[in-house]
């Protein structure tokens, strides 16, 4: 039985359109990552790159000293408030935008968990795309056990990236995604809430 919550048409259409236009538009800053799912810096494969924009890192508050963060947060404020209300969670530990781009081959990124402390992970798909999110049955608590090997993982659920869809799950479930191979980009908002 899946423990993934799926909320389709999460935002009212007018708010969703505002988020989509800003995040998916030409004025949203993006920063290159050699590997979109890990901070590994050695022996990087050439096909695991992506782009992100952090609004709040796990060891900081929202980076309002950066005018670009302030501008993006203002667009996303109603989104964050609705998440807090629907999920009954008060404290955001980390939140960032992620974008991967077209590759004619579908590439599965490394399975991972986002943070060390107990948390709820949410993924909000900003645009319709391909490149399913894969959530595994296996959990990993980074502070007290060995990371499962990729060949030991079994799929609990695969979720298609549909615009205005929010998914939420226990953040200790190993998870990952694919790059898009039929669309130009796959854009999501990844948020982690304290439990």
mmCIF file with all atom_site columns, C-alpha atoms in Angstrom:
data_model
loop_
_atom_site.group_PDB
_atom_site.id
_atom_site.type_symbol
_atom_site.label_atom_id
_atom_site.label_alt_id
_atom_site.label_comp_id
_atom_site.label_asym_id
_atom_site.label_entity_id
_atom_site.label_seq_id
_atom_site.pdbx_PDB_ins_code
_atom_site.Cartn_x
_atom_site.Cartn_y
_atom_site.Cartn_z
_atom_site.occupancy
_atom_site.B_iso_or_equiv
_atom_site.pdbx_formal_charge
_atom_site.auth_seq_id
_atom_site.auth_comp_id
_atom_site.auth_asym_id
_atom_site.auth_atom_id
_atom_site.pdbx_PDB_model_num
ATOM 1   C CA . UNK A 1 1   ? 0.000  0.000  0.000   1.00 0.00 ? 1   UNK A CA 1
ATOM 2   C CA . UNK A 1 2   ? 1.346  3.396  -1.001  1.00 0.00 ? 2   UNK A CA 1
ATOM 3   C CA . UNK A 1 3   ? 2.014  6.063  1.591   1.00 0.00 ? 3   UNK A CA 1
ATOM 4   C CA . UNK A 1 4   ? 2.281  8.790  -1.047  1.00 0.00 ? 4   UNK A CA 1
ATOM 5   C CA . UNK A 1 5   ? -0.360 11.501 -0.971  1.00 0.00 ? 5   UNK A CA 1
ATOM 6   C CA . UNK A 1 6   ? -1.237 12.973 -4.379  1.00 0.00 ? 6   UNK A CA 1
ATOM 7   C CA . UNK A 1 7   ? -3.101 16.274 -4.754  1.00 0.00 ? 7   UNK A CA 1
ATOM 8   C CA . UNK A 1 8   ? -4.082 17.097 -8.327  1.00 0.00 ? 8   UNK A CA 1
ATOM 9   C CA . UNK A 1 9   ? -5.111 20.681 -9.185  1.00 0.00 ? 9   UNK A CA 1
ATOM 10  C CA . UNK A 1 10  ? -3.493 21.694 -5.909  1.00 0.00 ? 10  UNK A CA 1
ATOM 11  C CA . UNK A 1 11  ? -3.606 25.447 -6.492  1.00 0.00 ? 11  UNK A CA 1
ATOM 12  C CA . UNK A 1 12  ? -6.541 27.468 -7.811  1.00 0.00 ? 12  UNK A CA 1
ATOM 13  C CA . UNK A 1 13  ? -6.013 28.059 -11.520 1.00 0.00 ? 13  UNK A CA 1
ATOM 14  C CA . UNK A 1 14  ? -5.169 31.774 -11.249 1.00 0.00 ? 14  UNK A CA 1
ATOM 15  C CA . UNK A 1 15  ? -2.509 31.198 -8.576  1.00 0.00 ? 15  UNK A CA 1
ATOM 16  C CA . UNK A 1 16  ? -1.116 28.194 -10.439 1.00 0.00 ? 16  UNK A CA 1
ATOM 17  C CA . UNK A 1 17  ? -0.829 30.251 -13.629 1.00 0.00 ? 17  UNK A CA 1
ATOM 18  C CA . UNK A 1 18  ? 1.064  32.973 -11.750 1.00 0.00 ? 18  UNK A CA 1
ATOM 19  C CA . UNK A 1 19  ? 3.498  30.376 -10.319 1.00 0.00 ? 19  UNK A CA 1
ATOM 20  C CA . UNK A 1 20  ? 3.922  28.641 -13.685 1.00 0.00 ? 20  UNK A CA 1
ATOM 21  C CA . UNK A 1 21  ? 4.500  31.913 -15.572 1.00 0.00 ? 21  UNK A CA 1
ATOM 22  C CA . UNK A 1 22  ? 7.158  33.096 -13.127 1.00 0.00 ? 22  UNK A CA 1
ATOM 23  C CA . UNK A 1 23  ? 9.002  29.835 -12.377 1.00 0.00 ? 23  UNK A CA 1
ATOM 24  C CA . UNK A 1 24  ? 8.803  28.583 -15.963 1.00 0.00 ? 24  UNK A CA 1
ATOM 25  C CA . UNK A 1 25  ? 9.483  31.979 -17.489 1.00 0.00 ? 25  UNK A CA 1
ATOM 26  C CA . UNK A 1 26  ? 12.598 33.825 -18.629 1.00 0.00 ? 26  UNK A CA 1
ATOM 27  C CA . UNK A 1 27  ? 13.088 35.895 -15.458 1.00 0.00 ? 27  UNK A CA 1
ATOM 28  C CA . UNK A 1 28  ? 13.580 33.047 -12.974 1.00 0.00 ? 28  UNK A CA 1
ATOM 29  C CA . UNK A 1 29  ? 17.264 32.603 -12.056 1.00 0.00 ? 29  UNK A CA 1
ATOM 30  C CA . UNK A 1 30  ? 18.714 29.066 -12.196 1.00 0.00 ? 30  UNK A CA 1
ATOM 31  C CA . UNK A 1 31  ? 22.063 27.742 -10.997 1.00 0.00 ? 31  UNK A CA 1
ATOM 32  C CA . UNK A 1 32  ? 23.882 24.857 -12.642 1.00 0.00 ? 32  UNK A CA 1
ATOM 33  C CA . UNK A 1 33  ? 24.426 21.631 -10.671 1.00 0.00 ? 33  UNK A CA 1
ATOM 34  C CA . UNK A 1 34  ? 26.815 18.954 -11.958 1.00 0.00 ? 34  UNK A CA 1
ATOM 35  C CA . UNK A 1 35  ? 24.579 16.372 -10.263 1.00 0.00 ? 35  UNK A CA 1
ATOM 36  C CA . UNK A 1 36  ? 20.995 17.377 -9.481  1.00 0.00 ? 36  UNK A CA 1
ATOM 37  C CA . UNK A 1 37  ? 20.419 14.816 -6.691  1.00 0.00 ? 37  UNK A CA 1
ATOM 38  C CA . UNK A 1 38  ? 23.694 14.683 -4.756  1.00 0.00 ? 38  UNK A CA 1
ATOM 39  C CA . UNK A 1 39  ? 26.537 16.938 -3.715  1.00 0.00 ? 39  UNK A CA 1
ATOM 40  C CA . UNK A 1 40  ? 29.090 14.414 -4.978  1.00 0.00 ? 40  UNK A CA 1
ATOM 41  C CA . UNK A 1 41  ? 31.952 16.167 -6.763  1.00 0.00 ? 41  UNK A CA 1
ATOM 42  C CA . UNK A 1 42  ? 34.084 13.242 -8.003  1.00 0.00 ? 42  UNK A CA 1
ATOM 43  C CA . UNK A 1 43  ? 33.553 10.934 -10.996 1.00 0.00 ? 43  UNK A CA 1
ATOM 44  C CA . UNK A 1 44  ? 30.454 12.778 -12.137 1.00 0.00 ? 44  UNK A CA 1
ATOM 45  C CA . UNK A 1 45  ? 28.563 11.327 -15.084 1.00 0.00 ? 45  UNK A CA 1
ATOM 46  C CA . UNK A 1 46  ? 27.854 13.889 -17.791 1.00 0.00 ? 46  UNK A CA 1
ATOM 47  C CA . UNK A 1 47  ? 24.119 13.148 -17.961 1.00 0.00 ? 47  UNK A CA 1
ATOM 48  C CA . UNK A 1 48  ? 23.083 13.792 -14.312 1.00 0.00 ? 48  UNK A CA 1
ATOM 49  C CA . UNK A 1 49  ? 23.190 17.595 -14.365 1.00 0.00 ? 49  UNK A CA 1
ATOM 50  C CA . UNK A 1 50  ? 20.374 20.021 -13.703 1.00 0.00 ? 50  UNK A CA 1
ATOM 51  C CA . UNK A 1 51  ? 19.593 23.472 -12.384 1.00 0.00 ? 51  UNK A CA 1
ATOM 52  C CA . UNK A 1 52  ? 18.255 24.688 -9.064  1.00 0.00 ? 52  UNK A CA 1
ATOM 53  C CA . UNK A 1 53  ? 17.340 27.786 -7.147  1.00 0.00 ? 53  UNK A CA 1
ATOM 54  C CA . UNK A 1 54  ? 17.368 27.583 -3.338  1.00 0.00 ? 54  UNK A CA 1
ATOM 55  C CA . UNK A 1 55  ? 14.956 29.751 -1.416  1.00 0.00 ? 55  UNK A CA 1
ATOM 56  C CA . UNK A 1 56  ? 15.828 28.201 1.928   1.00 0.00 ? 56  UNK A CA 1
ATOM 57  C CA . UNK A 1 57  ? 18.666 25.810 2.716   1.00 0.00 ? 57  UNK A CA 1
ATOM 58  C CA . UNK A 1 58  ? 18.443 23.322 5.584   1.00 0.00 ? 58  UNK A CA 1
ATOM 59  C CA . UNK A 1 59  ? 20.726 25.324 7.860   1.00 0.00 ? 59  UNK A CA 1
ATOM 60  C CA . UNK A 1 60  ? 19.313 28.807 7.137   1.00 0.00 ? 60  UNK A CA 1
ATOM 61  C CA . UNK A 1 61  ? 16.171 30.903 7.038   1.00 0.00 ? 61  UNK A CA 1
ATOM 62  C CA . UNK A 1 62  ? 14.635 32.115 3.775   1.00 0.00 ? 62  UNK A CA 1
ATOM 63  C CA . UNK A 1 63  ? 17.423 34.051 2.024   1.00 0.00 ? 63  UNK A CA 1
ATOM 64  C CA . UNK A 1 64  ? 15.506 37.326 1.864   1.00 0.00 ? 64  UNK A CA 1
ATOM 65  C CA . UNK A 1 65  ? 18.763 39.281 1.645   1.00 0.00 ? 65  UNK A CA 1
ATOM 66  C CA . UNK A 1 66  ? 18.811 38.081 -1.973  1.00 0.00 ? 66  UNK A CA 1
ATOM 67  C CA . UNK A 1 67  ? 16.317 40.175 -4.004  1.00 0.00 ? 67  UNK A CA 1
ATOM 68  C CA . UNK A 1 68  ? 15.742 37.247 -6.403  1.00 0.00 ? 68  UNK A CA 1
ATOM 69  C CA . UNK A 1 69  ? 14.688 35.010 -3.497  1.00 0.00 ? 69  UNK A CA 1
ATOM 70  C CA . UNK A 1 70  ? 12.339 37.727 -2.234  1.00 0.00 ? 70  UNK A CA 1
ATOM 71  C CA . UNK A 1 71  ? 10.787 38.094 -5.681  1.00 0.00 ? 71  UNK A CA 1
ATOM 72  C CA . UNK A 1 72  ? 10.299 34.320 -6.114  1.00 0.00 ? 72  UNK A CA 1
ATOM 73  C CA . UNK A 1 73  ? 8.999  33.890 -2.541  1.00 0.00 ? 73  UNK A CA 1
ATOM 74  C CA . UNK A 1 74  ? 6.334  36.561 -3.130  1.00 0.00 ? 74  UNK A CA 1
ATOM 75  C CA . UNK A 1 75  ? 5.077  34.554 -6.111  1.00 0.00 ? 75  UNK A CA 1
ATOM 76  C CA . UNK A 1 76  ? 5.117  31.336 -4.051  1.00 0.00 ? 76  UNK A CA 1
ATOM 77  C CA . UNK A 1 77  ? 3.770  32.656 -0.730  1.00 0.00 ? 77  UNK A CA 1
ATOM 78  C CA . UNK A 1 78  ? 0.187  31.413 -1.313  1.00 0.00 ? 78  UNK A CA 1
ATOM 79  C CA . UNK A 1 79  ? 1.602  28.042 -2.422  1.00 0.00 ? 79  UNK A CA 1
ATOM 80  C CA . UNK A 1 80  ? 3.577  27.649 0.828   1.00 0.00 ? 80  UNK A CA 1
ATOM 81  C CA . UNK A 1 81  ? 0.598  28.730 2.951   1.00 0.00 ? 81  UNK A CA 1
ATOM 82  C CA . UNK A 1 82  ? -1.684 26.212 1.255   1.00 0.00 ? 82  UNK A CA 1
ATOM 83  C CA . UNK A 1 83  ? 0.863  23.416 1.726   1.00 0.00 ? 83  UNK A CA 1
ATOM 84  C CA . UNK A 1 84  ? 1.132  24.211 5.438   1.00 0.00 ? 84  UNK A CA 1
ATOM 85  C CA . UNK A 1 85  ? -2.658 24.191 5.801   1.00 0.00 ? 85  UNK A CA 1
ATOM 86  C CA . UNK A 1 86  ? -3.365 21.038 3.770   1.00 0.00 ? 86  UNK A CA 1
ATOM 87  C CA . UNK A 1 87  ? -0.465 19.028 5.199   1.00 0.00 ? 87  UNK A CA 1
ATOM 88  C CA . UNK A 1 88  ? -0.869 20.417 8.744   1.00 0.00 ? 88  UNK A CA 1
ATOM 89  C CA . UNK A 1 89  ? 2.831  21.198 8.942   1.00 0.00 ? 89  UNK A CA 1
ATOM 90  C CA . UNK A 1 90  ? 4.161  24.449 10.337  1.00 0.00 ? 90  UNK A CA 1
ATOM 91  C CA . UNK A 1 91  ? 7.897  24.553 9.733   1.00 0.00 ? 91  UNK A CA 1
ATOM 92  C CA . UNK A 1 92  ? 9.736  24.423 6.431   1.00 0.00 ? 92  UNK A CA 1
ATOM 93  C CA . UNK A 1 93  ? 13.246 23.002 6.751   1.00 0.00 ? 93  UNK A CA 1
ATOM 94  C CA . UNK A 1 94  ? 14.325 23.492 3.137   1.00 0.00 ? 94  UNK A CA 1
ATOM 95  C CA . UNK A 1 95  ? 12.783 24.491 -0.177  1.00 0.00 ? 95  UNK A CA 1
ATOM 96  C CA . UNK A 1 96  ? 14.181 24.840 -3.670  1.00 0.00 ? 96  UNK A CA 1
ATOM 97  C CA . UNK A 1 97  ? 13.277 24.827 -7.333  1.00 0.00 ? 97  UNK A CA 1
ATOM 98  C CA . UNK A 1 98  ? 14.706 22.067 -9.533  1.00 0.00 ? 98  UNK A CA 1
ATOM 99  C CA . UNK A 1 99  ? 14.875 21.874 -13.311 1.00 0.00 ? 99  UNK A CA 1
ATOM 100 C CA . UNK A 1 100 ? 16.193 19.137 -15.556 1.00 0.00 ? 100 UNK A CA 1
ATOM 101 C CA . UNK A 1 101 ? 16.252 19.501 -19.317 1.00 0.00 ? 101 UNK A CA 1
ATOM 102 C CA . UNK A 1 102 ? 15.639 17.350 -22.366 1.00 0.00 ? 102 UNK A CA 1
ATOM 103 C CA . UNK A 1 103 ? 17.855 14.409 -23.163 1.00 0.00 ? 103 UNK A CA 1
ATOM 104 C CA . UNK A 1 104 ? 16.821 11.982 -25.899 1.00 0.00 ? 104 UNK A CA 1
ATOM 105 C CA . UNK A 1 105 ? 17.577 9.142  -23.461 1.00 0.00 ? 105 UNK A CA 1
ATOM 106 C CA . UNK A 1 106 ? 15.653 8.911  -20.188 1.00 0.00 ? 106 UNK A CA 1
ATOM 107 C CA . UNK A 1 107 ? 18.230 8.976  -17.372 1.00 0.00 ? 107 UNK A CA 1
ATOM 108 C CA . UNK A 1 108 ? 17.380 7.823  -13.834 1.00 0.00 ? 108 UNK A CA 1
ATOM 109 C CA . UNK A 1 109 ? 19.134 9.999  -11.247 1.00 0.00 ? 109 UNK A CA 1
ATOM 110 C CA . UNK A 1 110 ? 20.625 8.666  -7.998  1.00 0.00 ? 110 UNK A CA 1
ATOM 111 C CA . UNK A 1 111 ? 18.185 7.542  -5.286  1.00 0.00 ? 111 UNK A CA 1
ATOM 112 C CA . UNK A 1 112 ? 18.523 9.740  -2.198  1.00 0.00 ? 112 UNK A CA 1
ATOM 113 C CA . UNK A 1 113 ? 16.849 11.363 0.780   1.00 0.00 ? 113 UNK A CA 1
ATOM 114 C CA . UNK A 1 114 ? 16.835 15.143 1.038   1.00 0.00 ? 114 UNK A CA 1
ATOM 115 C CA . UNK A 1 115 ? 17.768 15.774 4.692   1.00 0.00 ? 115 UNK A CA 1
ATOM 116 C CA . UNK A 1 116 ? 19.013 14.149 7.899   1.00 0.00 ? 116 UNK A CA 1
ATOM 117 C CA . UNK A 1 117 ? 16.311 15.211 10.427  1.00 0.00 ? 117 UNK A CA 1
ATOM 118 C CA . UNK A 1 118 ? 12.836 13.577 10.255  1.00 0.00 ? 118 UNK A CA 1
ATOM 119 C CA . UNK A 1 119 ? 10.818 15.337 7.580   1.00 0.00 ? 119 UNK A CA 1
ATOM 120 C CA . UNK A 1 120 ? 7.945  15.226 5.109   1.00 0.00 ? 120 UNK A CA 1
ATOM 121 C CA . UNK A 1 121 ? 9.013  15.681 1.486   1.00 0.00 ? 121 UNK A CA 1
ATOM 122 C CA . UNK A 1 122 ? 6.782  17.408 -1.049  1.00 0.00 ? 122 UNK A CA 1
ATOM 123 C CA . UNK A 1 123 ? 7.224  17.765 -4.778  1.00 0.00 ? 123 UNK A CA 1
ATOM 124 C CA . UNK A 1 124 ? 5.108  20.204 -6.766  1.00 0.00 ? 124 UNK A CA 1
ATOM 125 C CA . UNK A 1 125 ? 5.224  19.902 -10.545 1.00 0.00 ? 125 UNK A CA 1
ATOM 126 C CA . UNK A 1 126 ? 5.252  23.344 -12.136 1.00 0.00 ? 126 UNK A CA 1
ATOM 127 C CA . UNK A 1 127 ? 4.746  22.194 -15.746 1.00 0.00 ? 127 UNK A CA 1
ATOM 128 C CA . UNK A 1 128 ? 3.446  19.116 -17.539 1.00 0.00 ? 128 UNK A CA 1
ATOM 129 C CA . UNK A 1 129 ? 6.402  16.940 -18.446 1.00 0.00 ? 129 UNK A CA 1
ATOM 130 C CA . UNK A 1 130 ? 7.719  13.412 -18.534 1.00 0.00 ? 130 UNK A CA 1
ATOM 131 C CA . UNK A 1 131 ? 10.405 11.935 -16.315 1.00 0.00 ? 131 UNK A CA 1
ATOM 132 C CA . UNK A 1 132 ? 8.530  10.171 -13.545 1.00 0.00 ? 132 UNK A CA 1
ATOM 133 C CA . UNK A 1 133 ? 9.394  10.547 -9.881  1.00 0.00 ? 133 UNK A CA 1
ATOM 134 C CA . UNK A 1 134 ? 10.277 7.167  -8.379  1.00 0.00 ? 134 UNK A CA 1
ATOM 135 C CA . UNK A 1 135 ? 9.624  6.526  -4.690  1.00 0.00 ? 135 UNK A CA 1
ATOM 136 C CA . UNK A 1 136 ? 11.045 3.346  -3.215  1.00 0.00 ? 136 UNK A CA 1
ATOM 137 C CA . UNK A 1 137 ? 9.723  1.148  -0.410  1.00 0.00 ? 137 UNK A CA 1
ATOM 138 C CA . UNK A 1 138 ? 13.064 1.307  1.352   1.00 0.00 ? 138 UNK A CA 1
ATOM 139 C CA . UNK A 1 139 ? 13.783 4.023  3.867   1.00 0.00 ? 139 UNK A CA 1
ATOM 140 C CA . UNK A 1 140 ? 17.161 5.425  4.818   1.00 0.00 ? 140 UNK A CA 1
ATOM 141 C CA . UNK A 1 141 ? 17.967 7.456  7.905   1.00 0.00 ? 141 UNK A CA 1
ATOM 142 C CA . UNK A 1 142 ? 21.325 9.021  6.989   1.00 0.00 ? 142 UNK A CA 1
ATOM 143 C CA . UNK A 1 143 ? 22.457 9.401  10.599  1.00 0.00 ? 143 UNK A CA 1
ATOM 144 C CA . UNK A 1 144 ? 22.051 5.842  11.815  1.00 0.00 ? 144 UNK A CA 1
ATOM 145 C CA . UNK A 1 145 ? 22.215 3.275  9.073   1.00 0.00 ? 145 UNK A CA 1
ATOM 146 C CA . UNK A 1 146 ? 23.989 2.321  5.881   1.00 0.00 ? 146 UNK A CA 1
ATOM 147 C CA . UNK A 1 147 ? 22.500 3.598  2.638   1.00 0.00 ? 147 UNK A CA 1
ATOM 148 C CA . UNK A 1 148 ? 20.709 0.859  0.654   1.00 0.00 ? 148 UNK A CA 1
ATOM 149 C CA . UNK A 1 149 ? 22.380 -0.074 -2.629  1.00 0.00 ? 149 UNK A CA 1
ATOM 150 C CA . UNK A 1 150 ? 20.425 0.845  -5.787  1.00 0.00 ? 150 UNK A CA 1
ATOM 151 C CA . UNK A 1 151 ? 20.033 -2.828 -6.731  1.00 0.00 ? 151 UNK A CA 1
ATOM 152 C CA . UNK A 1 152 ? 18.348 -3.497 -3.351  1.00 0.00 ? 152 UNK A CA 1
ATOM 153 C CA . UNK A 1 153 ? 15.599 -0.907 -3.896  1.00 0.00 ? 153 UNK A CA 1
ATOM 154 C CA . UNK A 1 154 ? 12.031 -1.844 -4.843  1.00 0.00 ? 154 UNK A CA 1
ATOM 155 C CA . UNK A 1 155 ? 9.617  0.659  -6.349  1.00 0.00 ? 155 UNK A CA 1
ATOM 156 C CA . UNK A 1 156 ? 6.662  1.703  -4.198  1.00 0.00 ? 156 UNK A CA 1
ATOM 157 C CA . UNK A 1 157 ? 5.265  4.206  -6.681  1.00 0.00 ? 157 UNK A CA 1
ATOM 158 C CA . UNK A 1 158 ? 6.083  6.112  -9.862  1.00 0.00 ? 158 UNK A CA 1
ATOM 159 C CA . UNK A 1 159 ? 4.393  9.459  -10.318 1.00 0.00 ? 159 UNK A CA 1
ATOM 160 C CA . UNK A 1 160 ? 4.017  11.333 -13.570 1.00 0.00 ? 160 UNK A CA 1
ATOM 161 C CA . UNK A 1 161 ? 4.956  15.042 -13.465 1.00 0.00 ? 161 UNK A CA 1
ATOM 162 C CA . UNK A 1 162 ? 1.636  16.758 -14.171 1.00 0.00 ? 162 UNK A CA 1
ATOM 163 C CA . UNK A 1 163 ? 1.469  20.515 -13.788 1.00 0.00 ? 163 UNK A CA 1
ATOM 164 C CA . UNK A 1 164 ? -0.268 21.675 -10.571 1.00 0.00 ? 164 UNK A CA 1
ATOM 165 C CA . UNK A 1 165 ? 0.177  18.253 -8.914  1.00 0.00 ? 165 UNK A CA 1
ATOM 166 C CA . UNK A 1 166 ? 1.614  18.050 -5.391  1.00 0.00 ? 166 UNK A CA 1
ATOM 167 C CA . UNK A 1 167 ? 2.888  14.823 -3.885  1.00 0.00 ? 167 UNK A CA 1
ATOM 168 C CA . UNK A 1 168 ? 3.872  14.291 -0.236  1.00 0.00 ? 168 UNK A CA 1
ATOM 169 C CA . UNK A 1 169 ? 5.623  11.374 1.446   1.00 0.00 ? 169 UNK A CA 1
ATOM 170 C CA . UNK A 1 170 ? 7.834  10.385 4.380   1.00 0.00 ? 170 UNK A CA 1
ATOM 171 C CA . UNK A 1 171 ? 11.167 12.002 3.568   1.00 0.00 ? 171 UNK A CA 1
ATOM 172 C CA . UNK A 1 172 ? 13.135 8.922  4.622   1.00 0.00 ? 172 UNK A CA 1
ATOM 173 C CA . UNK A 1 173 ? 11.796 6.977  1.631   1.00 0.00 ? 173 UNK A CA 1
ATOM 174 C CA . UNK A 1 174 ? 14.558 6.796  -0.952  1.00 0.00 ? 174 UNK A CA 1
ATOM 175 C CA . UNK A 1 175 ? 13.401 8.585  -4.097  1.00 0.00 ? 175 UNK A CA 1
ATOM 176 C CA . UNK A 1 176 ? 14.614 10.012 -7.377  1.00 0.00 ? 176 UNK A CA 1
ATOM 177 C CA . UNK A 1 177 ? 13.446 11.072 -10.822 1.00 0.00 ? 177 UNK A CA 1
ATOM 178 C CA . UNK A 1 178 ? 14.230 10.978 -14.521 1.00 0.00 ? 178 UNK A CA 1
ATOM 179 C CA . UNK A 1 179 ? 15.135 13.764 -16.892 1.00 0.00 ? 179 UNK A CA 1
ATOM 180 C CA . UNK A 1 180 ? 12.522 14.553 -19.563 1.00 0.00 ? 180 UNK A CA 1
ATOM 181 C CA . UNK A 1 181 ? 12.966 12.796 -22.912 1.00 0.00 ? 181 UNK A CA 1
ATOM 182 C CA . UNK A 1 182 ? 9.756  14.080 -24.570 1.00 0.00 ? 182 UNK A CA 1
ATOM 183 C CA . UNK A 1 183 ? 9.571  17.625 -23.171 1.00 0.00 ? 183 UNK A CA 1
ATOM 184 C CA . UNK A 1 184 ? 12.101 20.465 -23.078 1.00 0.00 ? 184 UNK A CA 1
ATOM 185 C CA . UNK A 1 185 ? 12.104 20.742 -19.280 1.00 0.00 ? 185 UNK A CA 1
ATOM 186 C CA . UNK A 1 186 ? 10.872 19.214 -16.032 1.00 0.00 ? 186 UNK A CA 1
ATOM 187 C CA . UNK A 1 187 ? 10.416 21.816 -13.288 1.00 0.00 ? 187 UNK A CA 1
ATOM 188 C CA . UNK A 1 188 ? 9.427  21.172 -9.700  1.00 0.00 ? 188 UNK A CA 1
ATOM 189 C CA . UNK A 1 189 ? 9.392  22.765 -6.265  1.00 0.00 ? 189 UNK A CA 1
ATOM 190 C CA . UNK A 1 190 ? 10.898 20.477 -3.627  1.00 0.00 ? 190 UNK A CA 1
ATOM 191 C CA . UNK A 1 191 ? 9.995  21.356 -0.015  1.00 0.00 ? 191 UNK A CA 1
ATOM 192 C CA . UNK A 1 192 ? 10.837 19.548 3.220   1.00 0.00 ? 192 UNK A CA 1
ATOM 193 C CA . UNK A 1 193 ? 8.727  20.079 6.360   1.00 0.00 ? 193 UNK A CA 1
ATOM 194 C CA . UNK A 1 194 ? 9.704  19.260 9.941   1.00 0.00 ? 194 UNK A CA 1
ATOM 195 C CA . UNK A 1 195 ? 7.725  16.402 11.497  1.00 0.00 ? 195 UNK A CA 1
#
